[in-house]
Coordinates of C-alpha atoms in Angstrom, one line a residue:
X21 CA 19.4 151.8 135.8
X22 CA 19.1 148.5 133.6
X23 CA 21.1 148.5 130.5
X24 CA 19.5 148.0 127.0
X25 CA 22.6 148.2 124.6
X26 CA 21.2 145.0 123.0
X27 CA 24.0 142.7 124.6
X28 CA 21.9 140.3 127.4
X29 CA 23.7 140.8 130.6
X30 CA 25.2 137.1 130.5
X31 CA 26.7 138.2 127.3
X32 CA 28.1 141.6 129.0
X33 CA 29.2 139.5 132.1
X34 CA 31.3 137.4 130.4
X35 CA 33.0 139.5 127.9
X36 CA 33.8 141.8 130.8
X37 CA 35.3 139.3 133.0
X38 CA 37.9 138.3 129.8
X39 CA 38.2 142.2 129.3
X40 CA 39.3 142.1 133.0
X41 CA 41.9 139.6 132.1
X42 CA 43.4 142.1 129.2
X43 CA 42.9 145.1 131.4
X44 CA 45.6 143.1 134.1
X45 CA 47.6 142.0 132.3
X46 CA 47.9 144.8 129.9
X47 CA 48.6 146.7 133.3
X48 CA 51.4 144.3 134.6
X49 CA 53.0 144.5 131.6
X50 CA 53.3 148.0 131.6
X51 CA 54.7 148.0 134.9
X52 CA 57.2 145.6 134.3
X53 CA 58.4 147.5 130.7
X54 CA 58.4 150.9 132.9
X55 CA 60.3 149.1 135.2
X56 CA 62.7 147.6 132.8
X57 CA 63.0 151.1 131.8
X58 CA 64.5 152.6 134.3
X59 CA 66.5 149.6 135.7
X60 CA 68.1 148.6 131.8
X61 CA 72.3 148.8 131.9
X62 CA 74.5 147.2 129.3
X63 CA 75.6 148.3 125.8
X64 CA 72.3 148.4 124.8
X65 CA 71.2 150.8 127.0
X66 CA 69.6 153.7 125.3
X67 CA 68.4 151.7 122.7
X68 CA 66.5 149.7 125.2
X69 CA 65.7 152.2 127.4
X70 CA 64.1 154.2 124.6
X71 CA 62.5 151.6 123.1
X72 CA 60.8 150.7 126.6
X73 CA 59.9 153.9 126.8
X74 CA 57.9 154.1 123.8
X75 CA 56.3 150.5 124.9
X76 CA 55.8 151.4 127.8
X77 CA 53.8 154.7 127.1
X78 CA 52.0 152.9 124.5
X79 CA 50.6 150.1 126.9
X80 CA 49.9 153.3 129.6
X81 CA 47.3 154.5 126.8
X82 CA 45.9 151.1 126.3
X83 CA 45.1 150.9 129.8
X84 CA 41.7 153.1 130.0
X85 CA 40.0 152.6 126.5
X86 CA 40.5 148.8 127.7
X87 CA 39.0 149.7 131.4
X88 CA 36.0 151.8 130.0
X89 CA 35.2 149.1 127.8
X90 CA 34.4 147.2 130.8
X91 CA 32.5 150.2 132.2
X92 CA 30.5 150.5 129.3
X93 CA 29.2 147.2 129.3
X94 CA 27.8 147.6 132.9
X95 CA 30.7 146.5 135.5
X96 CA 33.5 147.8 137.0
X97 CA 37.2 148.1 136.1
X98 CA 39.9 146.0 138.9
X99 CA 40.8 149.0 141.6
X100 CA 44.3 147.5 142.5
X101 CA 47.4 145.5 142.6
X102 CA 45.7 143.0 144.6
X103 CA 42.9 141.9 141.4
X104 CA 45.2 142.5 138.6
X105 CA 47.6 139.8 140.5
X106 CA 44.0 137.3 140.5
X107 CA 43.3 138.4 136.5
X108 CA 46.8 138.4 135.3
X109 CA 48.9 135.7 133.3
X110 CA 51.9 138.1 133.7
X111 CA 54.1 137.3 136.3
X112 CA 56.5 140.0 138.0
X113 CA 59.9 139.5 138.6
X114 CA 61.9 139.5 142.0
X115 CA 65.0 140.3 140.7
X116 CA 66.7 143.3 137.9
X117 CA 66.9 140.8 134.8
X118 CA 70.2 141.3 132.8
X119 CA 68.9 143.1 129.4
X120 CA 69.0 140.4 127.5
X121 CA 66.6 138.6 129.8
X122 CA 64.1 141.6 129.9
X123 CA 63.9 141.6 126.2
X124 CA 62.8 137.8 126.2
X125 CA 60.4 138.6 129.4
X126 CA 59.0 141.3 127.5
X127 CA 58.5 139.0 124.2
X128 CA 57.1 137.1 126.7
X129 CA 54.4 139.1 128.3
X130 CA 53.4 140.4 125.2
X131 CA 52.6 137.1 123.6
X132 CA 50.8 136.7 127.3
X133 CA 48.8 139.7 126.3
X134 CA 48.2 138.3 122.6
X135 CA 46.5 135.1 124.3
X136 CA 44.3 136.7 126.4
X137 CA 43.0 138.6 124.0
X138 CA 42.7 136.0 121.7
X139 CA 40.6 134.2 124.2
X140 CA 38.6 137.2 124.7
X141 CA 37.2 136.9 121.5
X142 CA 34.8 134.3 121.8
X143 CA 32.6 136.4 124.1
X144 CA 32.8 139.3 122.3
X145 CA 31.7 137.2 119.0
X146 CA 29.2 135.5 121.3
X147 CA 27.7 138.9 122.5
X148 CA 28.1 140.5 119.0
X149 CA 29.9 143.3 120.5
X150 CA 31.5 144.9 117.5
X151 CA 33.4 147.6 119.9
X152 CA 35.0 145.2 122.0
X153 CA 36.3 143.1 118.5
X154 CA 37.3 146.5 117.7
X155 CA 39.3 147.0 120.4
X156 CA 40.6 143.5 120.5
X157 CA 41.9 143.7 117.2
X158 CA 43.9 146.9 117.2
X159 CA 45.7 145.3 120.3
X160 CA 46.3 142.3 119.1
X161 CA 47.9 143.9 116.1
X162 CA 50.1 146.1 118.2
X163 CA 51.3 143.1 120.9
X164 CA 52.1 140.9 117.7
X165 CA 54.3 143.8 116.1
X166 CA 55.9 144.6 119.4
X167 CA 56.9 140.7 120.1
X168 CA 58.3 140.8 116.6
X169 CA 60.6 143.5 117.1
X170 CA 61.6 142.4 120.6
X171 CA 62.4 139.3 119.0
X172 CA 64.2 140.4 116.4
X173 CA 66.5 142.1 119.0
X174 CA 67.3 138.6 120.5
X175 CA 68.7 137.1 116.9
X176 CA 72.5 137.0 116.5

């Protein structure tokens, strides 16, 4: 059935394709703080390992409003590890970091995450899609507030 939700399809196609781009690497992020989870050791351990934990669930509930979104607007969500590697600026690691090193991976992805959806926000403005700005927004606000904190960890 043709959709009418006042957004041309041009419009729909490309803010789905950056929403694609959140959706994986909002995804690969989560995997790598789940992972970073259950692999952290050190001194910091259950502080880390909490605080992952509370990330990590956090990104896990991102992960479908951000995949209906892309529903909604007519085309269909990445089914597996194989397109969220093509759509993500995340990259996964090969190794168990030291702790240290997964905080500053993890400051790192999430600034990943702030950049693609900053980028998304020209086709969403474009399309006047006020739900995908909406959605935009509230995770850029959380990915700038989690980077801050992981930072923060890394000062001396």
């Amino acid at each position: 059935m043709k959709i009418n939700i006042g957004i041309p399809e041009e419009e729909r196609s490309a803010i789905s394709e950056s929403l694609k781009k959140l959706l994986a690497d909002t995804y690969t992020l989560y995997q790598k703080t789940h992972s970073y989870h259950w692999n952290v050791t050190g001194p910091m351990f259950q502080t880390l390992h909490l605080l992952f934990m509370t990330q990590y669930t956090e990104l896990w509930n991102a992960i479908d409003p951000i995949a209906e979104r892309i529903r909604s607007l007519g085309y269909y969500a990445p089914m597996g590890g194989w397109e969220f590697a093509k759509y993500s600026s995340i990259s996964e690691d090969k190794e168990v970091p030291k702790a240290k090193e997964m905080i500053k991976n993890l400051v790192e992805g999430n600034e990943a995450v702030i950049r693609t959806a900053r980028a998304a926000y020209g086709p969403a403005e474009k399309g006047n899609d006020q739900a995908t700005l909406d959605l935009l927004t509230q995770r850029l606000d959380i990915h700038e507030k989690t980077a801050w904190m992981l930072r923060s960890l890394l000062e001396e």
